[in-house]
Amino acid sequence: FVWSAFERRSPLLLVAGGSGVVPLMCMLRHRELSGSAVPAALLYSSRTREDVIYHGELTALARSDPGFTLQMTLTRDSAPGWPGRVGRIDLPAVQALLEGLGGVVDSFVCGPDGFVEVASPLLMQAGQPGHAIRTDHGQIGFKIGEHDGKVTERAERLAKIMCDVAPTKVTTNLWGERW
């Protein structure tokens, strides 16, 4: 993905499934470090609470930045005290975030193939034009295996390296146009 706080002025909707949050987190860090006032929202779906990458950083950003909205959902295990949603992302969740952002936005969807194939049509059903939806799937070259207490820590270390070394890349929109 390529997004620059210095070039774009449309609100930003980021939709992540699992480790697909990694390149989107790079965008959020860029937005924060540049001092951008572009409104942004992240809809982030993970299987379990232990699978949530950047949980602390994302919740801190949501508390400190009034221009950023965070909505997390767990698909498998909500765990006691989970403050987010439970279940898969759905049209009402997308519509609510779009309404909060003021309508048509720049949308970026990132995650496993199946996630992107479900999330992208939700954005279109919510009124987003295809040319404003950028997708990337199968993008992260690692798979998190069984939980051993250090899964999230290892994923966050790898993700930091990815953000520092290669924070952006060219991708295509829903119509296959390079962007």
PDB file of C-alpha atoms in Angstrom:
ATOM      1  CA  PHE A   1       0.000   0.000   0.000  1.00  0.00           C
ATOM      2  CA  VAL A   2       1.003   3.565  -0.496  1.00  0.00           C
ATOM      3  CA  TRP A   3      -0.546   6.323   1.570  1.00  0.00           C
ATOM      4  CA  SER A   4       0.980   9.661   2.403  1.00  0.00           C
ATOM      5  CA  ALA A   5      -0.357  12.068   4.991  1.00  0.00           C
ATOM      6  CA  PHE A   6       1.123  14.832   2.871  1.00  0.00           C
ATOM      7  CA  GLU A   7      -0.791  14.000  -0.319  1.00  0.00           C
ATOM      8  CA  ARG A   8      -4.191  12.662   0.688  1.00  0.00           C
ATOM      9  CA  ARG A   9      -6.897  14.682   2.325  1.00  0.00           C
ATOM     10  CA  SER A  10      -9.813  12.200   2.271  1.00  0.00           C
ATOM     11  CA  PRO A  11     -10.647  10.383   5.502  1.00  0.00           C
ATOM     12  CA  LEU A  12      -8.995   7.005   5.857  1.00  0.00           C
ATOM     13  CA  LEU A  13     -10.732   3.681   6.559  1.00  0.00           C
ATOM     14  CA  LEU A  14      -8.430   0.765   7.293  1.00  0.00           C
ATOM     15  CA  VAL A  15      -9.861  -2.762   7.462  1.00  0.00           C
ATOM     16  CA  ALA A  16      -7.548  -5.493   8.753  1.00  0.00           C
ATOM     17  CA  GLY A  17      -7.824  -9.211   9.238  1.00  0.00           C
ATOM     18  CA  GLY A  18      -5.221 -10.853  11.472  1.00  0.00           C
ATOM     19  CA  SER A  19      -1.656 -10.008  10.495  1.00  0.00           C
ATOM     20  CA  GLY A  20      -3.029  -7.736   7.762  1.00  0.00           C
ATOM     21  CA  VAL A  21      -2.888  -5.022  10.412  1.00  0.00           C
ATOM     22  CA  VAL A  22       0.892  -4.763   9.945  1.00  0.00           C
ATOM     23  CA  PRO A  23       1.015  -2.560   6.808  1.00  0.00           C
ATOM     24  CA  LEU A  24      -2.004  -0.615   8.048  1.00  0.00           C
ATOM     25  CA  MET A  25      -0.215   0.082  11.320  1.00  0.00           C
ATOM     26  CA  CYS A  26       2.636   1.544   9.284  1.00  0.00           C
ATOM     27  CA  MET A  27       0.121   3.982   7.788  1.00  0.00           C
ATOM     28  CA  LEU A  28      -1.241   4.896  11.208  1.00  0.00           C
ATOM     29  CA  ARG A  29       2.268   5.500  12.533  1.00  0.00           C
ATOM     30  CA  HIS A  30       3.058   7.676   9.511  1.00  0.00           C
ATOM     31  CA  ARG A  31      -0.182   9.610  10.072  1.00  0.00           C
ATOM     32  CA  GLU A  32       0.681  10.166  13.724  1.00  0.00           C
ATOM     33  CA  LEU A  33       4.329  11.098  13.162  1.00  0.00           C
ATOM     34  CA  SER A  34       3.431  13.544  10.390  1.00  0.00           C
ATOM     35  CA  GLY A  35       0.904  15.301  12.621  1.00  0.00           C
ATOM     36  CA  SER A  36      -1.830  14.654  10.065  1.00  0.00           C
ATOM     37  CA  ALA A  37      -5.368  15.676  11.002  1.00  0.00           C
ATOM     38  CA  VAL A  38      -6.887  13.330   8.399  1.00  0.00           C
ATOM     39  CA  PRO A  39      -9.666  11.423  10.195  1.00  0.00           C
ATOM     40  CA  ALA A  40      -8.955   7.693  10.307  1.00  0.00           C
ATOM     41  CA  ALA A  41     -10.651   4.528  11.491  1.00  0.00           C
ATOM     42  CA  LEU A  42      -9.408   0.961  11.848  1.00  0.00           C
ATOM     43  CA  LEU A  43     -11.752  -2.024  11.787  1.00  0.00           C
ATOM     44  CA  TYR A  44      -9.576  -4.910  12.969  1.00  0.00           C
ATOM     45  CA  SER A  45     -10.683  -8.544  13.103  1.00  0.00           C
ATOM     46  CA  SER A  46      -8.699 -11.189  14.988  1.00  0.00           C
ATOM     47  CA  ARG A  47      -9.483 -14.714  16.054  1.00  0.00           C
ATOM     48  CA  THR A  48      -8.717 -14.364  19.754  1.00  0.00           C
ATOM     49  CA  ARG A  49      -7.506 -11.675  22.139  1.00  0.00           C
ATOM     50  CA  GLU A  50      -4.047 -13.262  22.078  1.00  0.00           C
ATOM     51  CA  ASP A  51      -3.952 -12.827  18.289  1.00  0.00           C
ATOM     52  CA  VAL A  52      -4.449  -9.042  18.428  1.00  0.00           C
ATOM     53  CA  ILE A  53      -1.220  -7.458  17.236  1.00  0.00           C
ATOM     54  CA  TYR A  54      -0.473  -3.942  18.582  1.00  0.00           C
ATOM     55  CA  HIS A  55      -3.318  -4.067  21.119  1.00  0.00           C
ATOM     56  CA  GLY A  56      -1.615  -1.669  23.534  1.00  0.00           C
ATOM     57  CA  GLU A  57      -0.402   0.740  20.866  1.00  0.00           C
ATOM     58  CA  LEU A  58      -3.772   0.829  19.106  1.00  0.00           C
ATOM     59  CA  THR A  59      -5.802   1.405  22.253  1.00  0.00           C
ATOM     60  CA  ALA A  60      -3.390   4.141  23.359  1.00  0.00           C
ATOM     61  CA  LEU A  61      -3.701   5.813  19.956  1.00  0.00           C
ATOM     62  CA  ALA A  62      -7.505   5.630  20.133  1.00  0.00           C
ATOM     63  CA  ARG A  63      -7.455   7.261  23.595  1.00  0.00           C
ATOM     64  CA  SER A  64      -5.030  10.032  22.645  1.00  0.00           C
ATOM     65  CA  ASP A  65      -6.124  10.906  19.091  1.00  0.00           C
ATOM     66  CA  PRO A  66      -9.670  12.271  18.694  1.00  0.00           C
ATOM     67  CA  GLY A  67      -9.351  11.876  14.921  1.00  0.00           C
ATOM     68  CA  PHE A  68      -8.803   8.112  15.167  1.00  0.00           C
ATOM     69  CA  THR A  69     -11.506   5.501  15.752  1.00  0.00           C
ATOM     70  CA  LEU A  70     -10.644   1.917  16.654  1.00  0.00           C
ATOM     71  CA  GLN A  71     -13.091  -0.955  16.392  1.00  0.00           C
ATOM     72  CA  MET A  72     -11.770  -4.418  17.129  1.00  0.00           C
ATOM     73  CA  THR A  73     -13.669  -7.668  16.829  1.00  0.00           C
ATOM     74  CA  LEU A  74     -12.827 -11.222  17.806  1.00  0.00           C
ATOM     75  CA  THR A  75     -14.175 -14.121  15.764  1.00  0.00           C
ATOM     76  CA  ARG A  76     -13.422 -17.066  18.041  1.00  0.00           C
ATOM     77  CA  ASP A  77     -12.911 -16.189  21.685  1.00  0.00           C
ATOM     78  CA  SER A  78     -14.002 -12.993  23.358  1.00  0.00           C
ATOM     79  CA  ALA A  79     -12.393 -13.663  26.760  1.00  0.00           C
ATOM     80  CA  PRO A  80     -13.801 -12.090  29.910  1.00  0.00           C
ATOM     81  CA  GLY A  81     -13.610  -8.313  29.945  1.00  0.00           C
ATOM     82  CA  TRP A  82     -13.194  -7.962  26.164  1.00  0.00           C
ATOM     83  CA  PRO A  83     -14.331  -4.395  25.343  1.00  0.00           C
ATOM     84  CA  GLY A  84     -14.673  -4.890  21.581  1.00  0.00           C
ATOM     85  CA  ARG A  85     -17.155  -6.647  19.349  1.00  0.00           C
ATOM     86  CA  VAL A  86     -17.539 -10.402  18.957  1.00  0.00           C
ATOM     87  CA  GLY A  87     -18.100 -12.002  15.552  1.00  0.00           C
ATOM     88  CA  ARG A  88     -17.045 -11.276  12.019  1.00  0.00           C
ATOM     89  CA  ILE A  89     -17.029  -7.799  10.534  1.00  0.00           C
ATOM     90  CA  ASP A  90     -20.368  -6.947   8.987  1.00  0.00           C
ATOM     91  CA  LEU A  91     -22.153  -4.285   6.977  1.00  0.00           C
ATOM     92  CA  PRO A  92     -23.511  -2.347   9.999  1.00  0.00           C
ATOM     93  CA  ALA A  93     -19.977  -2.052  11.443  1.00  0.00           C
ATOM     94  CA  VAL A  94     -18.615  -0.756   8.136  1.00  0.00           C
ATOM     95  CA  GLN A  95     -21.542   1.634   7.677  1.00  0.00           C
ATOM     96  CA  ALA A  96     -21.114   3.065  11.183  1.00  0.00           C
ATOM     97  CA  LEU A  97     -17.426   3.788  10.623  1.00  0.00           C
ATOM     98  CA  LEU A  98     -18.081   5.338   7.215  1.00  0.00           C
ATOM     99  CA  GLU A  99     -20.786   7.534   8.679  1.00  0.00           C
ATOM    100  CA  GLY A 100     -18.376   8.663  11.388  1.00  0.00           C
ATOM    101  CA  LEU A 101     -15.815   9.509   8.708  1.00  0.00           C
ATOM    102  CA  GLY A 102     -18.319  11.453   6.631  1.00  0.00           C
ATOM    103  CA  GLY A 103     -19.059   9.135   3.707  1.00  0.00           C
ATOM    104  CA  VAL A 104     -16.721   8.265   0.851  1.00  0.00           C
ATOM    105  CA  VAL A 105     -13.182   7.685   2.064  1.00  0.00           C
ATOM    106  CA  ASP A 106      -9.892   6.173   0.980  1.00  0.00           C
ATOM    107  CA  SER A 107     -10.229   2.525   2.005  1.00  0.00           C
ATOM    108  CA  PHE A 108      -7.472  -0.015   2.506  1.00  0.00           C
ATOM    109  CA  VAL A 109      -8.275  -3.697   3.151  1.00  0.00           C
ATOM    110  CA  CYS A 110      -5.513  -6.058   4.158  1.00  0.00           C
ATOM    111  CA  GLY A 111      -5.477  -9.643   5.384  1.00  0.00           C
ATOM    112  CA  PRO A 112      -5.831 -13.243   4.258  1.00  0.00           C
ATOM    113  CA  ASP A 113      -7.491 -13.897   0.899  1.00  0.00           C
ATOM    114  CA  GLY A 114     -10.820 -14.992   2.391  1.00  0.00           C
ATOM    115  CA  PHE A 115     -10.994 -11.937   4.620  1.00  0.00           C
ATOM    116  CA  VAL A 116     -10.285  -9.505   1.774  1.00  0.00           C
ATOM    117  CA  GLU A 117     -12.822 -11.274  -0.452  1.00  0.00           C
ATOM    118  CA  VAL A 118     -15.525 -10.694   2.193  1.00  0.00           C
ATOM    119  CA  ALA A 119     -14.492  -7.248   3.455  1.00  0.00           C
ATOM    120  CA  SER A 120     -14.115  -5.519   0.081  1.00  0.00           C
ATOM    121  CA  PRO A 121     -17.699  -6.208  -1.068  1.00  0.00           C
ATOM    122  CA  LEU A 122     -18.940  -4.952   2.319  1.00  0.00           C
ATOM    123  CA  LEU A 123     -17.319  -1.604   1.563  1.00  0.00           C
ATOM    124  CA  MET A 124     -18.994  -1.509  -1.833  1.00  0.00           C
ATOM    125  CA  GLN A 125     -22.356  -2.436  -0.288  1.00  0.00           C
ATOM    126  CA  ALA A 126     -21.840   0.460   2.109  1.00  0.00           C
ATOM    127  CA  GLY A 127     -21.487   2.837  -0.849  1.00  0.00           C
ATOM    128  CA  GLN A 128     -17.753   3.011  -1.419  1.00  0.00           C
ATOM    129  CA  PRO A 129     -16.736   3.273  -5.084  1.00  0.00           C
ATOM    130  CA  GLY A 130     -14.452   0.462  -6.261  1.00  0.00           C
ATOM    131  CA  HIS A 131     -11.695   2.880  -7.282  1.00  0.00           C
ATOM    132  CA  ALA A 132     -11.427   4.101  -3.664  1.00  0.00           C
ATOM    133  CA  ILE A 133     -10.885   0.592  -2.227  1.00  0.00           C
ATOM    134  CA  ARG A 134      -7.298  -0.689  -2.182  1.00  0.00           C
ATOM    135  CA  THR A 135      -6.777  -4.340  -1.344  1.00  0.00           C
ATOM    136  CA  ASP A 136      -3.816  -6.457  -0.411  1.00  0.00           C
ATOM    137  CA  HIS A 137      -3.975 -10.081   0.623  1.00  0.00           C
ATOM    138  CA  GLY A 138      -1.628 -12.892   1.372  1.00  0.00           C
ATOM    139  CA  GLN A 139       0.850 -10.089   2.063  1.00  0.00           C
ATOM    140  CA  ILE A 140       2.632 -11.166   5.204  1.00  0.00           C
ATOM    141  CA  GLY A 141       5.228 -13.887   4.731  1.00  0.00           C
ATOM    142  CA  PHE A 142       4.771 -15.486   8.114  1.00  0.00           C
ATOM    143  CA  LYS A 143       2.178 -17.664   9.785  1.00  0.00           C
ATOM    144  CA  ILE A 144       1.582 -17.650  13.484  1.00  0.00           C
ATOM    145  CA  GLY A 145       1.362 -21.206  14.801  1.00  0.00           C
ATOM    146  CA  GLU A 146       0.244 -22.573  18.133  1.00  0.00           C
ATOM    147  CA  HIS A 147       0.100 -20.163  21.042  1.00  0.00           C
ATOM    148  CA  ASP A 148       3.027 -20.436  23.398  1.00  0.00           C
ATOM    149  CA  GLY A 149       2.639 -17.157  25.268  1.00  0.00           C
ATOM    150  CA  LYS A 150       5.061 -15.294  22.992  1.00  0.00           C
ATOM    151  CA  VAL A 151       3.092 -15.280  19.729  1.00  0.00           C
ATOM    152  CA  THR A 152       1.972 -11.652  19.872  1.00  0.00           C
ATOM    153  CA  GLU A 153       5.402 -10.495  21.043  1.00  0.00           C
ATOM    154  CA  ARG A 154       7.131 -12.253  18.112  1.00  0.00           C
ATOM    155  CA  ALA A 155       4.560 -10.929  15.622  1.00  0.00           C
ATOM    156  CA  GLU A 156       4.974  -7.373  16.914  1.00  0.00           C
ATOM    157  CA  ARG A 157       8.782  -7.583  16.631  1.00  0.00           C
ATOM    158  CA  LEU A 158       8.523  -8.843  13.060  1.00  0.00           C
ATOM    159  CA  ALA A 159       5.903  -6.215  12.245  1.00  0.00           C
ATOM    160  CA  LYS A 160       8.135  -3.431  13.576  1.00  0.00           C
ATOM    161  CA  ILE A 161      10.925  -4.615  11.314  1.00  0.00           C
ATOM    162  CA  MET A 162       8.536  -4.635   8.346  1.00  0.00           C
ATOM    163  CA  CYS A 163       7.342  -1.094   9.080  1.00  0.00           C
ATOM    164  CA  ASP A 164      10.870   0.199   9.487  1.00  0.00           C
ATOM    165  CA  VAL A 165      12.327  -1.518   6.435  1.00  0.00           C
ATOM    166  CA  ALA A 166       9.480  -1.566   3.894  1.00  0.00           C
ATOM    167  CA  PRO A 167       6.531   0.499   5.073  1.00  0.00           C
ATOM    168  CA  THR A 168       4.787   0.797   1.711  1.00  0.00           C
ATOM    169  CA  LYS A 169       4.409  -1.025  -1.559  1.00  0.00           C
ATOM    170  CA  VAL A 170       2.425  -0.777  -4.763  1.00  0.00           C
ATOM    171  CA  THR A 171      -0.861  -2.648  -4.862  1.00  0.00           C
ATOM    172  CA  THR A 172      -4.019  -2.636  -6.936  1.00  0.00           C
ATOM    173  CA  ASN A 173      -7.562  -1.409  -6.439  1.00  0.00           C
ATOM    174  CA  LEU A 174     -10.630  -3.605  -6.957  1.00  0.00           C
ATOM    175  CA  TRP A 175     -10.485  -3.016 -10.690  1.00  0.00           C
ATOM    176  CA  GLY A 176      -6.912  -4.287 -10.958  1.00  0.00           C
ATOM    177  CA  GLU A 177      -5.413  -0.855 -11.585  1.00  0.00           C
ATOM    178  CA  ARG A 178      -1.948  -0.365 -10.083  1.00  0.00           C
ATOM    179  CA  TRP A 179      -2.016   2.252  -7.388  1.00  0.00           C
TER     180      TRP A 179
END
